[in-house]
Short mmCIF file of C-alpha atoms and ligand atoms in Angstrom, two decimals:
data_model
loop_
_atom_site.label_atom_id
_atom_site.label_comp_id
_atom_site.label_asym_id
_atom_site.label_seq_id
_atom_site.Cartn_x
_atom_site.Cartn_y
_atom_site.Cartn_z
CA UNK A 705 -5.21 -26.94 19.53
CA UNK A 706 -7.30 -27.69 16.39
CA UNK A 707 -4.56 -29.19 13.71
CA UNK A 708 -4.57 -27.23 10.46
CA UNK A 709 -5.45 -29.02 7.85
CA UNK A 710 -7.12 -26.34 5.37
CA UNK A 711 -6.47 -22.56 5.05
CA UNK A 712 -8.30 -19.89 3.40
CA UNK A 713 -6.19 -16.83 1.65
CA UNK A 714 -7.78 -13.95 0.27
CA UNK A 715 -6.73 -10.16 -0.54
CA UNK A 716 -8.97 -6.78 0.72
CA UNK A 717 -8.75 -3.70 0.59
CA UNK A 718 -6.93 -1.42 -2.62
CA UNK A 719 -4.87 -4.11 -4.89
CA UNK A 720 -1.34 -4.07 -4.92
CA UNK A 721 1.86 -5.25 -6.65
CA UNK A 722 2.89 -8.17 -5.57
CA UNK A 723 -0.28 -9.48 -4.30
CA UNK A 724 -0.09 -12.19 -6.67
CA UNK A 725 3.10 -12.83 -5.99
CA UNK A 726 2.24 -13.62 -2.09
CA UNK A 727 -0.96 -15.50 -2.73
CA UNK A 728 1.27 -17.70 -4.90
CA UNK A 729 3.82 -17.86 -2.16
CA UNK A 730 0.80 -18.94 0.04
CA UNK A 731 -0.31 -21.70 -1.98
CA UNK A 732 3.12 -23.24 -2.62
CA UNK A 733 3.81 -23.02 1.04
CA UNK A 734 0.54 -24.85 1.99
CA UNK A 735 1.24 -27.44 -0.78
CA UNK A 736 4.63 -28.01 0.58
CA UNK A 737 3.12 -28.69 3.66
CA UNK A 738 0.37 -30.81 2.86
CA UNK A 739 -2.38 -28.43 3.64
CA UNK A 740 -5.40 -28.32 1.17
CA UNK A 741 -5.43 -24.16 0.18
CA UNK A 742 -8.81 -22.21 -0.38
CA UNK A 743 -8.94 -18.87 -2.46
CA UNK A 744 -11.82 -16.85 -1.38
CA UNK A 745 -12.53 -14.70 -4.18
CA UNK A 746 -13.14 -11.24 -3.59
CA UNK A 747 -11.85 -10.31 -0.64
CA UNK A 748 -14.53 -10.38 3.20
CA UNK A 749 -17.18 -9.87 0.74
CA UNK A 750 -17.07 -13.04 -1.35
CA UNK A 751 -16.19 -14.44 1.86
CA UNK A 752 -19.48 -14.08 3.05
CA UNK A 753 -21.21 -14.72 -0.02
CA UNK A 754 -19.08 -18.14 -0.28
CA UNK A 755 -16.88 -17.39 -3.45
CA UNK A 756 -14.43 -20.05 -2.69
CA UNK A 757 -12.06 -22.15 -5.06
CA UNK A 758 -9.46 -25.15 -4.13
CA UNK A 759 -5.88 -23.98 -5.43
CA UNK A 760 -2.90 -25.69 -5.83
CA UNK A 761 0.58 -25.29 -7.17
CA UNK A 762 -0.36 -25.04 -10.66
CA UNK A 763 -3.67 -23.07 -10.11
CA UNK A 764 -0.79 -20.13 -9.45
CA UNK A 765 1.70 -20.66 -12.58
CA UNK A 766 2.49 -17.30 -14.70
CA UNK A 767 1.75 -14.79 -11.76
CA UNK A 768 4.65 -13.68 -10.30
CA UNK A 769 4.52 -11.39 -13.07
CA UNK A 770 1.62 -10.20 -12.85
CA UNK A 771 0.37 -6.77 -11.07
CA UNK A 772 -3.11 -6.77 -9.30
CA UNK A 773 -4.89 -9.78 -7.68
CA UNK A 774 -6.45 -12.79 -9.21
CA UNK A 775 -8.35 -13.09 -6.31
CA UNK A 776 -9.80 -10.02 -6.66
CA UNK A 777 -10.20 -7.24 -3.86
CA UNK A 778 -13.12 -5.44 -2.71
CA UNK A 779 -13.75 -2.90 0.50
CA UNK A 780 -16.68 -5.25 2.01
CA UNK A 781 -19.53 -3.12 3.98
CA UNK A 782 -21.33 -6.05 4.89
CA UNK A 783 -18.36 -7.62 6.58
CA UNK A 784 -18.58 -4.55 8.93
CA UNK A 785 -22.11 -5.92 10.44
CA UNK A 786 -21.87 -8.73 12.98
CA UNK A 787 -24.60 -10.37 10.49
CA UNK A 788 -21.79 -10.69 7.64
CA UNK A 789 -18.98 -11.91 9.97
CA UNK A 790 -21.42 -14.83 11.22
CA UNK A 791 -22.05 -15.63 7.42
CA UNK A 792 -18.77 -15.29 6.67
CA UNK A 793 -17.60 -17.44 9.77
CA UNK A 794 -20.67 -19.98 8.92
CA UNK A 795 -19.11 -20.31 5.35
CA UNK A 796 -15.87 -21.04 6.45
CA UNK A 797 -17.08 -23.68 8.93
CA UNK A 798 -19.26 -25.70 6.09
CA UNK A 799 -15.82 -25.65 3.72
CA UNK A 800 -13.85 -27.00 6.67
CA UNK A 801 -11.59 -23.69 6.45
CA UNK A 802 -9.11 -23.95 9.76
CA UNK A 803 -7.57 -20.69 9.28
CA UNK A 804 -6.93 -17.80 6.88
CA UNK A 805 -4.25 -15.37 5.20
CA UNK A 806 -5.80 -11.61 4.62
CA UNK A 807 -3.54 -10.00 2.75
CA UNK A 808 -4.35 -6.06 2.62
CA UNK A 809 -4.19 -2.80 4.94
CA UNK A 810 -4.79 -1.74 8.31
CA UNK A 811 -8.49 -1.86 7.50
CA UNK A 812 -7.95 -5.48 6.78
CA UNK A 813 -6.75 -6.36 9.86
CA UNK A 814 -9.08 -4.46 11.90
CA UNK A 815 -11.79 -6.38 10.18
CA UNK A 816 -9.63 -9.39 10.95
CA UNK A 817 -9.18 -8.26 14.59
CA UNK A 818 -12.99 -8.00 14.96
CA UNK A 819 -13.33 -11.86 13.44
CA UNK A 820 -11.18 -13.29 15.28
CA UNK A 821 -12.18 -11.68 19.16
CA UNK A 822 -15.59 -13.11 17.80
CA UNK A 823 -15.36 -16.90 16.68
CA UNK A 824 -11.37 -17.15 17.55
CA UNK A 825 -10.80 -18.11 14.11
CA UNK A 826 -6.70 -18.06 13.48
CA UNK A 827 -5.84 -15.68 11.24
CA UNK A 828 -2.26 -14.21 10.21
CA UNK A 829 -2.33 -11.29 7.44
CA UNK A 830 -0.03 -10.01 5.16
CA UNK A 831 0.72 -6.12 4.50
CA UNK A 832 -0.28 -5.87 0.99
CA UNK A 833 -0.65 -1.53 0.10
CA UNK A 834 1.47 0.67 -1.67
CA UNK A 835 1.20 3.36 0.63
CA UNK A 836 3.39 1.82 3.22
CA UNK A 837 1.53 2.78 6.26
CA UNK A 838 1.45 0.19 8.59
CA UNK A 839 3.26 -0.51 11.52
CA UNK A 840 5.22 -3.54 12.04
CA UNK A 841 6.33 -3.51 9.16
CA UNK A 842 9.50 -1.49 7.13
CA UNK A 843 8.10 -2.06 3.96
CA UNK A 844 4.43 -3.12 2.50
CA UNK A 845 4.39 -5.61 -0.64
CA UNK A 846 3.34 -3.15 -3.60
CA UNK A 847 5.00 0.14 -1.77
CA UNK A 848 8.55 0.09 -3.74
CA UNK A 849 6.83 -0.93 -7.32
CA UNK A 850 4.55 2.34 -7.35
CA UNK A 851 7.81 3.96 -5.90
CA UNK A 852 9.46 3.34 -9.40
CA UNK A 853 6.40 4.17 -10.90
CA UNK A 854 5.95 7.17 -9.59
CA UNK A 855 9.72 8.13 -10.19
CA UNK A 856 9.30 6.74 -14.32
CA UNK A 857 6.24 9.08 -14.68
CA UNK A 858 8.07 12.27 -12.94
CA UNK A 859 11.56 12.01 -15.15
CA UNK A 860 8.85 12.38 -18.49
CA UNK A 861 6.94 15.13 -16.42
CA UNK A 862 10.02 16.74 -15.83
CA UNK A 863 10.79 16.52 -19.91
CA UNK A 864 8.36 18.69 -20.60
CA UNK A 865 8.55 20.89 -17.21
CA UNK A 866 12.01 21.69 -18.35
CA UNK A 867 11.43 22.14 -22.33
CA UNK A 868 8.06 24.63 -21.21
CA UNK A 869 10.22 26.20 -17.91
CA UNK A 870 6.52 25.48 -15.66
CA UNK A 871 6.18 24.48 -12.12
CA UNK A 872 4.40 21.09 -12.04
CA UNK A 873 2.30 20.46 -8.95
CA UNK A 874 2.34 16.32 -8.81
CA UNK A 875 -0.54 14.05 -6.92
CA UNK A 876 0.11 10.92 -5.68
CA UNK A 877 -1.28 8.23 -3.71
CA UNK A 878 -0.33 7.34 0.22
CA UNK A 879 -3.99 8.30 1.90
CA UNK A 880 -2.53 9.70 5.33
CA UNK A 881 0.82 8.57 5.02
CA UNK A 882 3.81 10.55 3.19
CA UNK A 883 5.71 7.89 2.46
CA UNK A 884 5.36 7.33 -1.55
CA UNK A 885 5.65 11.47 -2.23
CA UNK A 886 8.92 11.83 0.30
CA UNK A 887 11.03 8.65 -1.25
CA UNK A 888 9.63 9.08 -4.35
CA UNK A 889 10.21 12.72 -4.34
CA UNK A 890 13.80 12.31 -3.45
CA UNK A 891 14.12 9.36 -6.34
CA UNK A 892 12.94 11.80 -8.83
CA UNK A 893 14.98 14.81 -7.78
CA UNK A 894 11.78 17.06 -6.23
CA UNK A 895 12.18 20.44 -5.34
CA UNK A 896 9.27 20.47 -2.61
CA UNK A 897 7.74 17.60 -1.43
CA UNK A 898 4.13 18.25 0.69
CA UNK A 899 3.44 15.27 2.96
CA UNK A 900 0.79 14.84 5.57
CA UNK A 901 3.55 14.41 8.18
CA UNK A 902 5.02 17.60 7.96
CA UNK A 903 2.42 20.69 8.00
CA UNK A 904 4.71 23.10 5.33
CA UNK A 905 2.12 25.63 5.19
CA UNK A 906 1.50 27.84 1.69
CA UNK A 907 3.70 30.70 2.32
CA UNK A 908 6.28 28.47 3.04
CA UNK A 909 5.89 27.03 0.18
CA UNK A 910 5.73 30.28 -1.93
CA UNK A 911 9.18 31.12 -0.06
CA UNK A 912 10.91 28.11 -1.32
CA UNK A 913 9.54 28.49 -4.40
CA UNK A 914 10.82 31.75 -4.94
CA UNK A 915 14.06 30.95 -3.83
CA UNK A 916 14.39 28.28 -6.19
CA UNK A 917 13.69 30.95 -9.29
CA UNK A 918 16.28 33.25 -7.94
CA UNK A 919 19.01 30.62 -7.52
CA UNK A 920 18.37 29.80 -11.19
CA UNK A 921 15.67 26.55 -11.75
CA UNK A 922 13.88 27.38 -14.40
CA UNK A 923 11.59 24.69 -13.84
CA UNK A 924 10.72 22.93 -11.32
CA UNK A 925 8.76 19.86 -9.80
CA UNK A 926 6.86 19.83 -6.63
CA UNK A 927 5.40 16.72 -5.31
CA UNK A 928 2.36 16.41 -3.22
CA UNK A 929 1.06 13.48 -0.90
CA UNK A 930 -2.89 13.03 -1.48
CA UNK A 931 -3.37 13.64 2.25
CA UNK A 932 -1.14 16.35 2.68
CA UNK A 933 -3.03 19.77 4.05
CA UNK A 934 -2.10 22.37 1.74
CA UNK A 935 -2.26 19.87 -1.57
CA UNK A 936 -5.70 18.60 -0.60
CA UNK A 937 -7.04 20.61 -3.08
CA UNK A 938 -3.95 20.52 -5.22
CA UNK A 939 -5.99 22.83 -8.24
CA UNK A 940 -6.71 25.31 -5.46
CA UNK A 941 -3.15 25.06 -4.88
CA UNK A 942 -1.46 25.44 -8.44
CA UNK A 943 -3.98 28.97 -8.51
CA UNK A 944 -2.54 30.11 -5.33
CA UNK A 945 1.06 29.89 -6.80
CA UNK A 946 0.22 31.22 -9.96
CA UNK A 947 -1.79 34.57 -8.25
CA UNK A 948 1.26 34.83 -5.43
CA UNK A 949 4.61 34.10 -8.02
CA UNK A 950 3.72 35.55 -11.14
CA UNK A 951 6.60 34.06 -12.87
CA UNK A 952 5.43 30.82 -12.26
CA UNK A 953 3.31 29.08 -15.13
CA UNK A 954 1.59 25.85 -13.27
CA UNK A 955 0.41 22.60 -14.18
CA UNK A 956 -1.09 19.50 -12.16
CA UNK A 957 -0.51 16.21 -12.64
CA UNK A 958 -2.54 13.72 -10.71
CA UNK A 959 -1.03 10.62 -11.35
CA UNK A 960 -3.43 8.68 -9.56
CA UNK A 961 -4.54 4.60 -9.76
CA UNK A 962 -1.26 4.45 -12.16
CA UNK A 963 0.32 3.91 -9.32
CA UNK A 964 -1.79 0.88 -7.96
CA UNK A 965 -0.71 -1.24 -11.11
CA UNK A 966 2.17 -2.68 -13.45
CA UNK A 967 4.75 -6.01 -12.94
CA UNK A 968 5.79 -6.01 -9.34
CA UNK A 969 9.62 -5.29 -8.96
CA UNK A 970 11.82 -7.89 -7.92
CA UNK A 971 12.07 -6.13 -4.81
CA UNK A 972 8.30 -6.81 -4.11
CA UNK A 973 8.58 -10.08 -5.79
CA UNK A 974 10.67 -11.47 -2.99
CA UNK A 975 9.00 -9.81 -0.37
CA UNK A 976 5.55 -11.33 -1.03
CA UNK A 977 7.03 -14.35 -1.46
CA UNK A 978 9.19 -14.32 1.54
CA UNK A 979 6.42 -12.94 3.87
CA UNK A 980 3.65 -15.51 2.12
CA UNK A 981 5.78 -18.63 3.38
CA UNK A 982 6.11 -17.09 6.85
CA UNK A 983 2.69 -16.31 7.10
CA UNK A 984 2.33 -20.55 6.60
CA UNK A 985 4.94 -21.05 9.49
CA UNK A 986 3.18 -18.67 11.72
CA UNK A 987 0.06 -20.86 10.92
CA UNK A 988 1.58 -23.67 11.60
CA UNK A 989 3.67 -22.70 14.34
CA UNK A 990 0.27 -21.62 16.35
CA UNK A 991 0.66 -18.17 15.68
CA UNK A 992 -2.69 -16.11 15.08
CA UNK A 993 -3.95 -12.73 15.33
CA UNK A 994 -0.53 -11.73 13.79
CA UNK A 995 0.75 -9.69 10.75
CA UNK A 996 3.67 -11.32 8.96
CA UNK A 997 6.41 -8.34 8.31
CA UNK A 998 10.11 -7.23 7.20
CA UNK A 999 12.16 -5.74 9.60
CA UNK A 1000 15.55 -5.07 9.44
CA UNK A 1001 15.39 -7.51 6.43
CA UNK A 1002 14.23 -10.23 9.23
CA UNK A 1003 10.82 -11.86 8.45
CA UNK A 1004 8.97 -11.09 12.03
CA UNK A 1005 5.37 -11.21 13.27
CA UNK A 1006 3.48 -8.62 15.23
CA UNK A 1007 0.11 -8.21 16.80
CA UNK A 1008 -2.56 -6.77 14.81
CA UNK A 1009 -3.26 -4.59 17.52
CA UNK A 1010 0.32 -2.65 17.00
CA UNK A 1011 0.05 -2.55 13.37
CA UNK A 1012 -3.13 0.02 12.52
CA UNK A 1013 -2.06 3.28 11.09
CA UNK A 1014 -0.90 6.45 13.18
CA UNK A 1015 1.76 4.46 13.85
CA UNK A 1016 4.11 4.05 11.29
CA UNK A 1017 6.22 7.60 11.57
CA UNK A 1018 7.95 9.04 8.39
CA UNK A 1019 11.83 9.17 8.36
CA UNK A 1020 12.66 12.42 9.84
CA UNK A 1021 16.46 11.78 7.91
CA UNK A 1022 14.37 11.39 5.00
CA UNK A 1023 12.74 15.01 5.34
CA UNK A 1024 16.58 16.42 5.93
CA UNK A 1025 18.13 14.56 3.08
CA UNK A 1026 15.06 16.00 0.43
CA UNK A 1027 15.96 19.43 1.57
CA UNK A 1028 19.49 19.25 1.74
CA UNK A 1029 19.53 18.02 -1.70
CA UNK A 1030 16.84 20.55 -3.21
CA UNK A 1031 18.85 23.24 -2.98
O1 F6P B 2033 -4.64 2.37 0.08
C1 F6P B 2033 -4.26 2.37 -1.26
C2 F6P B 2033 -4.86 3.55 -1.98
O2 F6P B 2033 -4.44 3.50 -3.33
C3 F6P B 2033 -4.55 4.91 -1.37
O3 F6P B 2033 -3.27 5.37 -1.69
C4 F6P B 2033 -5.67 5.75 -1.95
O4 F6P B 2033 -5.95 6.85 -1.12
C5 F6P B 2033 -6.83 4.78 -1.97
O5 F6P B 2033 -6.26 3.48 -1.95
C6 F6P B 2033 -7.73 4.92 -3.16
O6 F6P B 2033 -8.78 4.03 -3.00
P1 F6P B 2033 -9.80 3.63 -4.15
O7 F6P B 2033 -9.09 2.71 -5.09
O8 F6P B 2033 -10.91 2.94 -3.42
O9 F6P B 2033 -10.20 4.89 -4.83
#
């Protein structure tokens, strides 16, 4: 085995809070070890066009704090072609680069997968998404900051639902996964919560709905997952209720890339920075092909392979506690 004397980190894929807070973790741990540390700028695609710069402990003072990435992300097309992965693996070969942290989605590792089955280049990546939809994994760095703010900007929507008595209809993020509308839903006191995971269909809904005005809500707050089926159009949706419930007046809400900003919480402060030093052990401990993850509050590694979406199932107790508690 090759001795690892330089690694590469970079982030890919949609930003996240507490990105900074892991690439930081990174760098310290690498430091602390007496490995040289590489940012490569822009995620795969200034990887391949050779956007590199030598950090060290002080290049990542003040960022803790500090949503986003300083690295910068992008969602590289060229890194796709076997023409950008050989650039990309050429570049890290004329820098010296023994290894690399991704820190991103599922998309990032597959693209890691890919790299590595072609040049077995050791790579260990770090789940960095708020929409908490990888395997492996019981939480992603970035997923419980949008949680609270997601739950901030429903308690002011729900002001104003209550002051108006309306039915707000409320988008948020998660692409095929349910977990930011179900926990966040619950945090925020939801009376329906549409996730991708659980088909509710719109009569259902209408049902519930009604039920709701006849036990006495006057208003009422209904929260719906980006990738769920019946919100997927969520303006086609608010018409729907408003032609079917007459005594419902409707409003939308998309809350949208909100969520994919703001000061990490502590929660994902500690996370990225306990997950960025173990992704340095794994390194170091000849571990590659492997995503760094929390489980059971235990820092553990798993294949890439196990960690791509479809995967990572929703809390059925979850789904009973929202409805219990909707009443
Ligand atoms: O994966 C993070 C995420 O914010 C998803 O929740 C959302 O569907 C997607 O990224 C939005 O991507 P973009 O920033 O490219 O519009």
């Amino acid at each position: 085995m090759k001795s690892i004397k330089k690694i590469g980190v970079l982030t890919s894929g949609g930003d996240a809070p507490g990105m900074n807070a892991a690439i930081r973790a990174v760098v310290r741990a690498c430091v602390y070890h007496t490995v040289e540390c590489v940012g490569i700028y822009r995620g795969y695609q200034g990887l391949i066009e050779g956007d590199f710069k030598k950090l060290d402990a002080r290049s990542v003072k003040n960022i803790i704090n500090r949503g986003g990435t300083f690295l910068k992300s992008a969602r590289s097309k060229e890194f796709m072609t076997a023409q950008g992965r050989k650039k990309a693996f050429d570049n890290l070969t004329n820098e010296n680069i023994d290894a690399m942290v991704v820190i991103g989605g599922d998309g990032t590792f597959a693209g890691a997968s890919v790299f590595i089955n072609e040049f077995d280049f050791p790579i260990v990546g770090l789940p960095g998404t708020i929409d908490n939809d990888i395997n492996g994994t019981d939480f992603t760095i970035g997923y419980d900051t949008a949680l609270n703010t997601v739950v901030e900007a429903i308690d002011k929507i729900r002001d104003t639902a209550n002051s108006h008595n309306r039915l707000f209809l409320v988008e948020v993020m998660g692409r095929d996964a349910g977990d930011i509308a179900l926990n966040a839903g619950i945090g925020a006191g939801a009376e329906e919560i549409l996730i991708p995971e659980q088909n509710m269909g719109r009569e259902r809904l209408l049902e519930s709905l009604s039920r709701s005005k006849k036990s006495g809500k006057t208003s009422s707050i209904v929260v719906v997952s980006e990738g769920d089926q019946i919100g997927k159009n969520i303006f086609e949706l608010a018409t729907y209720i408003e032609e079917n419930l007459k005594e419902y007046e409707v409003r939308v809400t998309v809350l949208g890339h909100i969520q994919r900003g703001g000061s990490p919480s502590c929660y994902d402060r500690v996370l990225a920075s306990r997950l960025g030093v173990g992704a340095i052990d794994a390194l170091l401990g000849d571990e590659k092909n492997v995503m760094i993850g929390i489980v059971h509050n235990k820092v553990t590694s798993v294949p890439f392979s196990e960690t791509m979406k479809g995967t990572n199932e929703i809390d059925v107790d979850l789904i009973r506690v929202a409805d219990i508690i909707s009443i």
